Amino acid sequence: MHMPTRTAARATALATVLTLTLALPAGALAAPTSAASHPATVRDAAPNAEALRAALAGLPDGDATAALVRVGGTGGVWRGSAGVHDLTSGRAADPDARFRVGSTTKAVTAAVVLQLAAEGKVNLDRPARRYLPELIPAAYGQVTVRQLLNHTSGIPAADGLGTTFEEWYAHRFDRHSPREMVASATAKKPEFAPGAEQHYLNINYTVLGLLIERTTGHSYEHETARRVLAPLGMRNTYFPGTDPDIRGPHNHGYQAVTRADGTTEYRDVTVWGTTDSWAAGAMISTTADLERFLTALFRGRVVPQPQLKEMFTVPAGVRGATMSAGLQRYVTDDGTELWLKSGGRWGYNSVIAATRDLSRTLVYSVNSTDAKGQGMNPVAARIAQAAFTP
């Protein structure tokens, strides 16, 4: 199999790489619309099977080795997969495979925090320092739980392991303590006053993971399983802890690396530790489980309605803000408002996305060969456009 040469990987720090993922028609970021204003073509049409099949055609290629897609909604459903399980055997990709969901994890973390808020155990307007006084220094004493949820805290990123893929690869089995990461971040000066700006960073959700542990007396992994995974029957979803492997059936992930002679190596990056991302991005799941979570969440079966509005509210008065509590708002050219969460770990990109009324939903995993590169993976972009095009 021939795969075209790619340019060198343009990897960036894990804390800053994932911003907006759905690359739909140009100029798509616009003023938000109400759920009732979705065009009938989006609300009622069946998924465009021809466009979706075309989006997956030709895999594996230089951009991705596999893709798993689930589209749903009131107009019907579509399921598809393409590519290979691994480049060595060349056998077909497993459509039910587990994969690293990356920052899609944040939607689950936010849901647990909002459940705690509904139970009166967490006050979203209270400073996080009230819950973690020994961990959050006075310089960050005014940062509220809500500001952690919507990335307006001003807490900078923890120290990274490098700025290139090779540097990260060399440290892929390093183990990281959430407390040490928070201490590293809060030892620095604030990026901005709490609530003044929005900067999407993993550190906010690392703090929230520790807050969950403090307020419940249980591990983060125990609480997410008890409150979200088990009730929804997400049997193929788990947190790997210090295990760098993906347990159970999975398709391999690869990173395109340019050799000294200009040719491209597709390096297997399936086995990789994720303690650096923890409550911000370590979860492993399947498209079926993520679709189950997405629909249950939007229907109010995971977070009570009074708190659920936090997930569909972008902070007011913050220029350019698109992130809410655990989700992100995206508005297409035709006025369709989508709520989504993207994720990326080396070798894997994922998305959960839907209209607020669930008239159209999308879940995908793309085994991207440059999952941390600048811009959206071309295969993922084709899938997103096909999913939300009548």
mmCIF file of C-alpha atoms in Angstrom:
data_model
loop_
_atom_site.group_PDB
_atom_site.id
_atom_site.type_symbol
_atom_site.label_atom_id
_atom_site.label_comp_id
_atom_site.label_asym_id
_atom_site.label_seq_id
_atom_site.Cartn_x
_atom_site.Cartn_y
_atom_site.Cartn_z
ATOM 1 C CA MET A 1 0.000 0.000 0.000
ATOM 2 C CA HIS A 2 1.336 3.421 -0.975
ATOM 3 C CA MET A 3 0.681 6.386 1.326
ATOM 4 C CA PRO A 4 1.687 9.895 0.159
ATOM 5 C CA THR A 5 4.394 11.846 1.905
ATOM 6 C CA ARG A 6 3.265 14.268 4.595
ATOM 7 C CA THR A 7 5.106 17.269 5.996
ATOM 8 C CA ALA A 8 6.633 16.977 9.456
ATOM 9 C CA ALA A 9 4.212 16.779 12.373
ATOM 10 C CA ARG A 10 3.345 20.162 13.819
ATOM 11 C CA ALA A 11 2.642 18.977 17.334
ATOM 12 C CA THR A 12 1.831 21.447 20.109
ATOM 13 C CA ALA A 13 1.318 21.160 23.851
ATOM 14 C CA LEU A 14 -1.582 18.931 24.861
ATOM 15 C CA ALA A 15 -3.085 21.730 26.866
ATOM 16 C CA THR A 16 -3.567 24.016 23.885
ATOM 17 C CA VAL A 17 -4.124 21.980 20.751
ATOM 18 C CA LEU A 18 -7.873 21.344 20.816
ATOM 19 C CA THR A 19 -9.995 24.345 20.043
ATOM 20 C CA LEU A 20 -12.664 24.165 17.353
ATOM 21 C CA THR A 21 -12.907 20.887 15.445
ATOM 22 C CA LEU A 22 -15.942 20.975 13.201
ATOM 23 C CA ALA A 23 -14.722 22.667 10.022
ATOM 24 C CA LEU A 24 -18.017 23.214 8.257
ATOM 25 C CA PRO A 25 -18.673 25.933 5.628
ATOM 26 C CA ALA A 26 -16.539 29.076 5.742
ATOM 27 C CA GLY A 27 -17.707 31.852 8.034
ATOM 28 C CA ALA A 28 -19.607 29.383 10.201
ATOM 29 C CA LEU A 29 -19.005 31.139 13.507
ATOM 30 C CA ALA A 30 -21.920 33.491 13.825
ATOM 31 C CA ALA A 31 -24.418 34.776 16.327
ATOM 32 C CA PRO A 32 -26.180 31.912 18.142
ATOM 33 C CA THR A 33 -29.621 30.859 17.032
ATOM 34 C CA SER A 34 -32.398 29.208 18.974
ATOM 35 C CA ALA A 35 -32.944 25.463 18.732
ATOM 36 C CA ALA A 36 -36.322 26.141 17.126
ATOM 37 C CA SER A 37 -34.654 27.939 14.201
ATOM 38 C CA HIS A 38 -32.931 24.847 12.760
ATOM 39 C CA PRO A 39 -33.749 24.630 9.053
ATOM 40 C CA ALA A 40 -36.171 21.879 8.103
ATOM 41 C CA THR A 41 -33.503 20.368 5.864
ATOM 42 C CA VAL A 42 -31.367 19.633 8.930
ATOM 43 C CA ARG A 43 -34.229 18.670 11.213
ATOM 44 C CA ASP A 44 -36.116 16.284 8.929
ATOM 45 C CA ALA A 45 -33.767 14.988 6.245
ATOM 46 C CA ALA A 46 -32.285 11.519 6.373
ATOM 47 C CA PRO A 47 -28.500 11.379 6.697
ATOM 48 C CA ASN A 48 -26.816 11.885 3.325
ATOM 49 C CA ALA A 49 -25.535 8.340 2.870
ATOM 50 C CA GLU A 50 -23.859 9.082 -0.454
ATOM 51 C CA ALA A 51 -21.901 12.018 0.982
ATOM 52 C CA LEU A 52 -20.947 10.037 4.069
ATOM 53 C CA ARG A 53 -19.685 7.084 2.024
ATOM 54 C CA ALA A 54 -17.687 9.495 -0.125
ATOM 55 C CA ALA A 55 -16.179 11.068 3.014
ATOM 56 C CA LEU A 56 -14.764 7.681 4.005
ATOM 57 C CA ALA A 57 -13.615 6.627 0.539
ATOM 58 C CA GLY A 58 -9.967 5.829 -0.058
ATOM 59 C CA LEU A 59 -8.906 4.965 3.487
ATOM 60 C CA PRO A 60 -6.252 4.364 4.527
ATOM 61 C CA ASP A 61 -4.532 7.401 3.056
ATOM 62 C CA GLY A 62 -1.924 9.907 4.154
ATOM 63 C CA ASP A 63 -4.379 11.659 6.500
ATOM 64 C CA ALA A 64 -6.004 8.748 8.326
ATOM 65 C CA THR A 65 -5.732 4.975 8.590
ATOM 66 C CA ALA A 66 -9.305 4.327 9.786
ATOM 67 C CA ALA A 67 -12.587 6.074 10.569
ATOM 68 C CA LEU A 68 -15.691 5.013 12.516
ATOM 69 C CA VAL A 69 -18.875 7.079 12.124
ATOM 70 C CA ARG A 70 -22.367 7.145 13.625
ATOM 71 C CA VAL A 71 -24.945 9.703 12.460
ATOM 72 C CA GLY A 72 -28.404 9.851 14.022
ATOM 73 C CA GLY A 73 -31.420 12.033 14.603
ATOM 74 C CA THR A 74 -35.092 12.358 13.719
ATOM 75 C CA GLY A 75 -34.423 11.752 10.017
ATOM 76 C CA GLY A 76 -32.811 8.366 10.539
ATOM 77 C CA VAL A 77 -29.436 6.809 11.253
ATOM 78 C CA TRP A 78 -26.286 5.955 9.320
ATOM 79 C CA ARG A 79 -23.363 3.822 10.417
ATOM 80 C CA GLY A 80 -20.092 3.418 8.586
ATOM 81 C CA SER A 81 -16.440 2.502 8.945
ATOM 82 C CA ALA A 82 -13.440 2.411 6.647
ATOM 83 C CA GLY A 83 -9.712 1.841 6.669
ATOM 84 C CA VAL A 84 -7.642 -0.780 8.403
ATOM 85 C CA HIS A 85 -7.148 -2.266 11.824
ATOM 86 C CA ASP A 86 -3.402 -1.822 11.373
ATOM 87 C CA LEU A 87 -1.027 -1.079 8.515
ATOM 88 C CA THR A 88 0.895 -4.330 8.907
ATOM 89 C CA SER A 89 -1.976 -6.776 8.446
ATOM 90 C CA GLY A 90 -4.164 -4.501 6.332
ATOM 91 C CA ARG A 91 -7.318 -6.151 7.621
ATOM 92 C CA ALA A 92 -10.498 -4.105 7.798
ATOM 93 C CA ALA A 93 -10.990 -1.673 10.667
ATOM 94 C CA ASP A 94 -13.150 -2.938 13.518
ATOM 95 C CA PRO A 95 -16.326 -0.753 13.559
ATOM 96 C CA ASP A 96 -16.859 -1.476 17.269
ATOM 97 C CA ALA A 97 -13.289 -0.709 18.283
ATOM 98 C CA ARG A 98 -12.296 1.190 21.383
ATOM 99 C CA PHE A 99 -10.220 4.341 20.975
ATOM 100 C CA ARG A 100 -8.767 7.240 22.936
ATOM 101 C CA VAL A 101 -11.390 10.011 23.054
ATOM 102 C CA GLY A 102 -9.026 12.761 24.239
ATOM 103 C CA SER A 103 -10.734 15.928 25.391
ATOM 104 C CA THR A 104 -14.198 14.533 24.705
ATOM 105 C CA THR A 105 -13.586 13.312 28.272
ATOM 106 C CA LYS A 106 -14.294 16.858 29.470
ATOM 107 C CA ALA A 107 -18.010 16.500 28.746
ATOM 108 C CA VAL A 108 -18.153 13.595 31.212
ATOM 109 C CA THR A 109 -16.121 15.475 33.829
ATOM 110 C CA ALA A 110 -18.393 18.512 33.497
ATOM 111 C CA ALA A 111 -21.466 16.309 33.861
ATOM 112 C CA VAL A 112 -20.190 14.900 37.168
ATOM 113 C CA VAL A 113 -19.408 18.390 38.515
ATOM 114 C CA LEU A 114 -22.890 19.582 37.535
ATOM 115 C CA GLN A 115 -24.457 16.569 39.245
ATOM 116 C CA LEU A 116 -22.595 17.552 42.407
ATOM 117 C CA ALA A 117 -23.916 21.080 41.999
ATOM 118 C CA ALA A 118 -27.473 19.722 41.718
ATOM 119 C CA GLU A 119 -26.913 17.812 44.962
ATOM 120 C CA GLY A 120 -25.709 20.941 46.760
ATOM 121 C CA LYS A 121 -22.205 19.533 47.224
ATOM 122 C CA VAL A 122 -20.600 22.074 44.891
ATOM 123 C CA ASN A 123 -21.471 25.740 44.412
ATOM 124 C CA LEU A 124 -20.527 26.880 40.914
ATOM 125 C CA ASP A 125 -20.057 30.478 42.085
ATOM 126 C CA ARG A 126 -17.810 29.534 44.991
ATOM 127 C CA PRO A 127 -14.025 29.868 44.589
ATOM 128 C CA ALA A 128 -12.347 26.544 43.864
ATOM 129 C CA ARG A 129 -9.902 27.374 46.640
ATOM 130 C CA ARG A 130 -12.690 26.772 49.160
ATOM 131 C CA TYR A 131 -12.675 23.118 48.142
ATOM 132 C CA LEU A 132 -8.924 22.731 47.576
ATOM 133 C CA PRO A 133 -7.289 25.291 49.901
ATOM 134 C CA GLU A 134 -3.949 23.489 50.070
ATOM 135 C CA LEU A 135 -3.711 23.241 46.287
ATOM 136 C CA ILE A 136 -5.050 26.546 44.949
ATOM 137 C CA PRO A 137 -2.854 29.475 46.096
ATOM 138 C CA ALA A 138 -4.153 32.890 47.052
ATOM 139 C CA ALA A 139 -3.218 34.297 43.634
ATOM 140 C CA TYR A 140 -6.041 32.178 42.240
ATOM 141 C CA GLY A 141 -8.361 32.615 45.201
ATOM 142 C CA GLN A 142 -11.135 34.247 43.169
ATOM 143 C CA VAL A 143 -11.351 31.563 40.480
ATOM 144 C CA THR A 144 -14.795 29.966 40.686
ATOM 145 C CA VAL A 145 -15.866 26.447 39.802
ATOM 146 C CA ARG A 146 -17.919 27.825 36.911
ATOM 147 C CA GLN A 147 -14.840 29.572 35.509
ATOM 148 C CA LEU A 148 -12.952 26.281 35.548
ATOM 149 C CA LEU A 149 -15.830 24.638 33.679
ATOM 150 C CA ASN A 150 -15.918 27.267 30.924
ATOM 151 C CA HIS A 151 -12.158 27.932 30.703
ATOM 152 C CA THR A 152 -12.256 31.531 31.952
ATOM 153 C CA SER A 153 -10.131 30.861 35.056
ATOM 154 C CA GLY A 154 -6.907 32.484 33.862
ATOM 155 C CA ILE A 155 -4.857 29.566 35.220
ATOM 156 C CA PRO A 156 -2.010 28.878 32.760
ATOM 157 C CA ALA A 157 -0.994 25.473 31.444
ATOM 158 C CA ALA A 158 1.179 23.158 33.485
ATOM 159 C CA ASP A 159 4.749 22.612 32.311
ATOM 160 C CA GLY A 160 4.796 20.494 29.152
ATOM 161 C CA LEU A 161 7.128 17.788 27.938
ATOM 162 C CA GLY A 162 8.167 19.450 24.707
ATOM 163 C CA THR A 163 6.940 21.179 21.576
ATOM 164 C CA THR A 164 7.556 18.504 18.939
ATOM 165 C CA PHE A 165 6.193 15.033 18.388
ATOM 166 C CA GLU A 166 9.609 13.467 18.960
ATOM 167 C CA GLU A 167 9.913 15.160 22.345
ATOM 168 C CA TRP A 168 6.474 13.966 23.403
ATOM 169 C CA TYR A 169 7.170 10.487 22.033
ATOM 170 C CA ALA A 170 10.303 10.195 24.146
ATOM 171 C CA HIS A 171 8.197 10.852 27.270
ATOM 172 C CA ARG A 172 5.114 8.830 26.295
ATOM 173 C CA PHE A 173 5.406 6.499 29.289
ATOM 174 C CA ASP A 174 6.110 9.195 31.883
ATOM 175 C CA ARG A 175 3.664 9.281 34.773
ATOM 176 C CA HIS A 176 2.126 12.540 35.930
ATOM 177 C CA SER A 177 0.439 13.457 39.199
ATOM 178 C CA PRO A 178 -2.621 15.737 38.887
ATOM 179 C CA ARG A 179 -1.545 17.584 42.018
ATOM 180 C CA GLU A 180 1.941 18.165 40.650
ATOM 181 C CA MET A 181 0.465 19.469 37.404
ATOM 182 C CA VAL A 182 -1.790 21.905 39.250
ATOM 183 C CA ALA A 183 1.127 23.036 41.410
ATOM 184 C CA SER A 184 3.189 23.622 38.262
ATOM 185 C CA ALA A 185 0.450 25.720 36.707
ATOM 186 C CA THR A 186 -0.491 27.791 39.748
ATOM 187 C CA ALA A 187 3.139 28.608 40.495
ATOM 188 C CA LYS A 188 2.959 30.876 37.448
ATOM 189 C CA LYS A 189 1.275 34.240 37.118
ATOM 190 C CA PRO A 190 -2.367 34.277 35.986
ATOM 191 C CA GLU A 191 -2.884 34.725 32.245
ATOM 192 C CA PHE A 192 -5.774 37.133 32.902
ATOM 193 C CA ALA A 193 -8.262 38.109 35.594
ATOM 194 C CA PRO A 194 -10.858 35.396 36.264
ATOM 195 C CA GLY A 195 -13.793 35.739 33.877
ATOM 196 C CA ALA A 196 -12.085 38.307 31.628
ATOM 197 C CA GLU A 197 -11.097 35.979 28.773
ATOM 198 C CA GLN A 198 -11.482 32.392 27.652
ATOM 199 C CA HIS A 199 -8.479 30.120 27.089
ATOM 200 C CA TYR A 200 -9.152 26.428 26.548
ATOM 201 C CA LEU A 201 -6.677 24.483 28.689
ATOM 202 C CA ASN A 202 -6.573 21.013 30.216
ATOM 203 C CA ILE A 203 -5.503 22.368 33.587
ATOM 204 C CA ASN A 204 -9.031 23.595 34.328
ATOM 205 C CA TYR A 205 -10.361 20.057 34.161
ATOM 206 C CA THR A 206 -7.431 18.627 36.081
ATOM 207 C CA VAL A 207 -8.481 20.898 38.956
ATOM 208 C CA LEU A 208 -12.102 19.777 38.508
ATOM 209 C CA GLY A 209 -11.060 16.135 38.719
ATOM 210 C CA LEU A 210 -9.405 16.844 42.063
ATOM 211 C CA LEU A 211 -12.471 18.789 43.186
ATOM 212 C CA ILE A 212 -14.654 15.750 42.392
ATOM 213 C CA GLU A 213 -12.386 13.586 44.525
ATOM 214 C CA ARG A 214 -12.390 16.059 47.427
ATOM 215 C CA THR A 215 -16.161 16.549 47.531
ATOM 216 C CA THR A 216 -17.084 12.864 47.108
ATOM 217 C CA GLY A 217 -14.297 11.145 49.001
ATOM 218 C CA HIS A 218 -13.844 8.763 46.071
ATOM 219 C CA SER A 219 -11.502 8.617 43.120
ATOM 220 C CA TYR A 220 -12.405 10.474 39.954
ATOM 221 C CA GLU A 221 -12.589 7.177 38.086
ATOM 222 C CA HIS A 222 -15.000 5.694 40.647
ATOM 223 C CA GLU A 223 -17.336 8.681 40.511
ATOM 224 C CA THR A 224 -17.467 8.901 36.720
ATOM 225 C CA ALA A 225 -18.193 5.174 36.507
ATOM 226 C CA ARG A 226 -20.848 5.305 39.235
ATOM 227 C CA ARG A 227 -22.568 8.464 38.050
ATOM 228 C CA VAL A 228 -22.269 8.272 34.246
ATOM 229 C CA LEU A 229 -20.777 5.145 32.714
ATOM 230 C CA ALA A 230 -22.675 2.469 34.652
ATOM 231 C CA PRO A 231 -26.133 4.129 34.612
ATOM 232 C CA LEU A 232 -25.914 4.617 30.831
ATOM 233 C CA GLY A 233 -24.610 1.119 30.157
ATOM 234 C CA MET A 234 -21.333 2.413 28.689
ATOM 235 C CA ARG A 235 -19.681 -0.985 29.127
ATOM 236 C CA ASN A 236 -16.857 -0.350 26.677
ATOM 237 C CA THR A 237 -15.799 2.939 28.261
ATOM 238 C CA TYR A 238 -13.145 3.184 30.942
ATOM 239 C CA PHE A 239 -10.217 5.195 32.304
ATOM 240 C CA PRO A 240 -6.841 3.489 31.769
ATOM 241 C CA GLY A 241 -5.024 4.972 34.755
ATOM 242 C CA THR A 242 -1.320 4.240 34.351
ATOM 243 C CA ASP A 243 -1.879 1.514 31.724
ATOM 244 C CA PRO A 244 -0.555 2.762 28.348
ATOM 245 C CA ASP A 245 -2.407 0.059 26.400
ATOM 246 C CA ILE A 246 -5.962 0.131 25.026
ATOM 247 C CA ARG A 247 -7.723 -2.902 26.490
ATOM 248 C CA GLY A 248 -10.042 -4.883 24.251
ATOM 249 C CA PRO A 249 -10.575 -4.573 20.488
ATOM 250 C CA HIS A 250 -9.044 -1.437 18.980
ATOM 251 C CA ASN A 251 -7.625 -0.116 15.724
ATOM 252 C CA HIS A 252 -4.036 1.084 15.773
ATOM 253 C CA GLY A 253 -3.174 4.775 15.735
ATOM 254 C CA TYR A 254 -0.277 6.244 13.744
ATOM 255 C CA GLN A 255 1.664 9.478 13.507
ATOM 256 C CA ALA A 256 3.233 10.607 10.224
ATOM 257 C CA VAL A 257 6.899 11.434 10.806
ATOM 258 C CA THR A 258 9.201 12.840 8.127
ATOM 259 C CA ARG A 259 12.518 11.028 7.915
ATOM 260 C CA ALA A 260 15.839 12.719 7.179
ATOM 261 C CA ASP A 261 15.628 11.640 3.526
ATOM 262 C CA GLY A 262 12.214 13.289 3.123
ATOM 263 C CA THR A 263 10.172 10.086 3.087
ATOM 264 C CA THR A 264 7.387 9.466 5.584
ATOM 265 C CA GLU A 265 7.292 6.942 8.385
ATOM 266 C CA TYR A 266 3.917 6.040 9.886
ATOM 267 C CA ARG A 267 4.877 5.347 13.479
ATOM 268 C CA ASP A 268 2.539 3.232 15.604
ATOM 269 C CA VAL A 269 1.468 5.365 18.592
ATOM 270 C CA THR A 270 -1.283 3.097 19.920
ATOM 271 C CA VAL A 271 0.532 2.390 23.187
ATOM 272 C CA TRP A 272 0.896 5.696 25.015
ATOM 273 C CA GLY A 273 0.412 6.777 28.613
ATOM 274 C CA THR A 274 -2.319 9.338 29.334
ATOM 275 C CA THR A 275 -1.742 10.346 32.959
ATOM 276 C CA ASP A 276 -0.936 13.865 31.712
ATOM 277 C CA SER A 277 -4.561 14.380 30.657
ATOM 278 C CA TRP A 278 -6.517 12.404 33.311
ATOM 279 C CA ALA A 279 -9.893 14.113 33.924
ATOM 280 C CA ALA A 280 -9.262 16.348 30.910
ATOM 281 C CA GLY A 281 -8.662 13.680 28.283
ATOM 282 C CA ALA A 282 -7.732 10.112 29.286
ATOM 283 C CA MET A 283 -10.998 8.247 28.633
ATOM 284 C CA ILE A 284 -11.235 5.284 26.246
ATOM 285 C CA SER A 285 -14.584 4.539 24.613
ATOM 286 C CA THR A 286 -16.463 3.470 21.459
ATOM 287 C CA THR A 287 -18.681 5.375 19.043
ATOM 288 C CA ALA A 288 -21.732 3.479 20.327
ATOM 289 C CA ASP A 289 -21.019 4.404 23.955
ATOM 290 C CA LEU A 290 -20.324 8.039 23.084
ATOM 291 C CA GLU A 291 -23.561 8.246 21.102
ATOM 292 C CA ARG A 292 -25.424 6.829 24.102
ATOM 293 C CA PHE A 293 -23.847 9.461 26.344
ATOM 294 C CA LEU A 294 -24.537 12.289 23.889
ATOM 295 C CA THR A 295 -28.241 11.544 23.505
ATOM 296 C CA ALA A 296 -28.805 10.879 27.207
ATOM 297 C CA LEU A 297 -26.989 14.087 28.146
ATOM 298 C CA PHE A 298 -28.975 16.295 25.788
ATOM 299 C CA ARG A 299 -32.256 14.706 26.973
ATOM 300 C CA GLY A 300 -31.530 15.594 30.588
ATOM 301 C CA ARG A 301 -30.918 12.035 31.753
ATOM 302 C CA VAL A 302 -27.373 12.697 32.983
ATOM 303 C CA VAL A 303 -27.512 16.221 34.425
ATOM 304 C CA PRO A 304 -30.714 17.716 35.922
ATOM 305 C CA GLN A 305 -32.283 20.406 33.753
ATOM 306 C CA PRO A 306 -31.455 23.408 36.011
ATOM 307 C CA GLN A 307 -27.749 22.551 35.855
ATOM 308 C CA LEU A 308 -27.832 21.259 32.273
ATOM 309 C CA LYS A 309 -28.282 24.818 31.011
ATOM 310 C CA GLU A 310 -24.645 25.441 32.021
ATOM 311 C CA MET A 311 -23.593 23.099 29.228
ATOM 312 C CA PHE A 312 -25.510 25.189 26.690
ATOM 313 C CA THR A 313 -24.451 28.620 27.961
ATOM 314 C CA VAL A 314 -21.356 30.405 26.677
ATOM 315 C CA PRO A 315 -20.039 33.023 29.144
ATOM 316 C CA ALA A 316 -21.500 36.451 28.395
ATOM 317 C CA GLY A 317 -19.237 39.441 27.889
ATOM 318 C CA VAL A 318 -16.162 37.376 26.995
ATOM 319 C CA ARG A 319 -14.998 38.283 23.496
ATOM 320 C CA GLY A 320 -14.757 35.297 21.166
ATOM 321 C CA ALA A 321 -15.982 32.784 23.735
ATOM 322 C CA THR A 322 -17.343 29.512 22.326
ATOM 323 C CA MET A 323 -16.803 27.068 25.201
ATOM 324 C CA SER A 324 -19.481 26.284 27.767
ATOM 325 C CA ALA A 325 -19.297 23.794 30.642
ATOM 326 C CA GLY A 326 -17.913 20.727 28.880
ATOM 327 C CA LEU A 327 -19.144 21.596 25.382
ATOM 328 C CA GLN A 328 -18.578 24.093 22.590
ATOM 329 C CA ARG A 329 -21.023 26.069 20.467
ATOM 330 C CA TYR A 330 -20.698 26.162 16.682
ATOM 331 C CA VAL A 331 -23.068 27.896 14.277
ATOM 332 C CA THR A 332 -23.074 26.998 10.587
ATOM 333 C CA ASP A 333 -23.652 29.360 7.684
ATOM 334 C CA ASP A 334 -27.300 28.340 7.429
ATOM 335 C CA GLY A 335 -27.853 29.148 11.113
ATOM 336 C CA THR A 336 -27.804 25.626 12.476
ATOM 337 C CA GLU A 337 -26.511 25.734 16.048
ATOM 338 C CA LEU A 338 -24.414 22.737 17.038
ATOM 339 C CA TRP A 339 -23.076 21.766 20.450
ATOM 340 C CA LEU A 340 -20.014 19.557 20.402
ATOM 341 C CA LYS A 341 -16.881 18.327 22.085
ATOM 342 C CA SER A 342 -13.780 17.271 20.220
ATOM 343 C CA GLY A 343 -10.814 15.281 21.376
ATOM 344 C CA GLY A 344 -7.372 14.274 20.216
ATOM 345 C CA ARG A 345 -4.643 11.969 21.401
ATOM 346 C CA TRP A 346 -1.705 10.882 19.268
ATOM 347 C CA GLY A 347 -3.201 8.673 16.546
ATOM 348 C CA TYR A 348 -6.837 9.415 17.379
ATOM 349 C CA ASN A 349 -9.337 12.253 16.844
ATOM 350 C CA SER A 350 -12.942 12.118 18.053
ATOM 351 C CA VAL A 351 -16.082 14.237 18.142
ATOM 352 C CA ILE A 352 -19.530 14.169 19.697
ATOM 353 C CA ALA A 353 -21.834 16.795 18.150
ATOM 354 C CA ALA A 354 -25.543 17.480 17.835
ATOM 355 C CA THR A 355 -28.230 20.061 17.397
ATOM 356 C CA ARG A 356 -29.765 20.925 20.762
ATOM 357 C CA ASP A 357 -32.982 19.080 19.894
ATOM 358 C CA LEU A 358 -31.047 15.997 18.704
ATOM 359 C CA SER A 359 -32.528 16.301 15.217
ATOM 360 C CA ARG A 360 -29.043 15.463 13.946
ATOM 361 C CA THR A 361 -26.194 13.832 15.872
ATOM 362 C CA LEU A 362 -22.655 12.859 14.935
ATOM 363 C CA VAL A 363 -20.057 10.726 16.663
ATOM 364 C CA TYR A 364 -16.802 9.783 15.000
ATOM 365 C CA SER A 365 -13.364 8.425 15.643
ATOM 366 C CA VAL A 366 -10.723 9.136 13.008
ATOM 367 C CA ASN A 367 -7.313 7.505 13.262
ATOM 368 C CA SER A 368 -5.541 10.658 12.172
ATOM 369 C CA THR A 369 -1.888 10.502 11.156
ATOM 370 C CA ASP A 370 -1.361 14.007 12.545
ATOM 371 C CA ALA A 371 -3.858 14.159 15.408
ATOM 372 C CA LYS A 372 -2.106 17.104 17.060
ATOM 373 C CA GLY A 373 -1.429 19.062 13.885
ATOM 374 C CA GLN A 374 -2.703 22.542 13.111
ATOM 375 C CA GLY A 375 -6.179 22.609 11.597
ATOM 376 C CA MET A 376 -8.719 19.868 11.219
ATOM 377 C CA ASN A 377 -7.935 16.464 9.798
ATOM 378 C CA PRO A 378 -9.199 16.365 6.174
ATOM 379 C CA VAL A 379 -11.058 13.069 6.665
ATOM 380 C CA ALA A 380 -12.744 14.374 9.812
ATOM 381 C CA ALA A 381 -13.690 17.568 7.971
ATOM 382 C CA ARG A 382 -15.337 15.577 5.175
ATOM 383 C CA ILE A 383 -17.275 13.503 7.691
ATOM 384 C CA ALA A 384 -18.498 16.571 9.601
ATOM 385 C CA GLN A 385 -19.610 18.347 6.451
ATOM 386 C CA ALA A 386 -21.403 15.254 5.142
ATOM 387 C CA ALA A 387 -23.146 14.658 8.473
ATOM 388 C CA PHE A 388 -24.660 18.131 8.607
ATOM 389 C CA THR A 389 -25.402 18.546 4.886
ATOM 390 C CA PRO A 390 -28.886 17.530 3.686
#
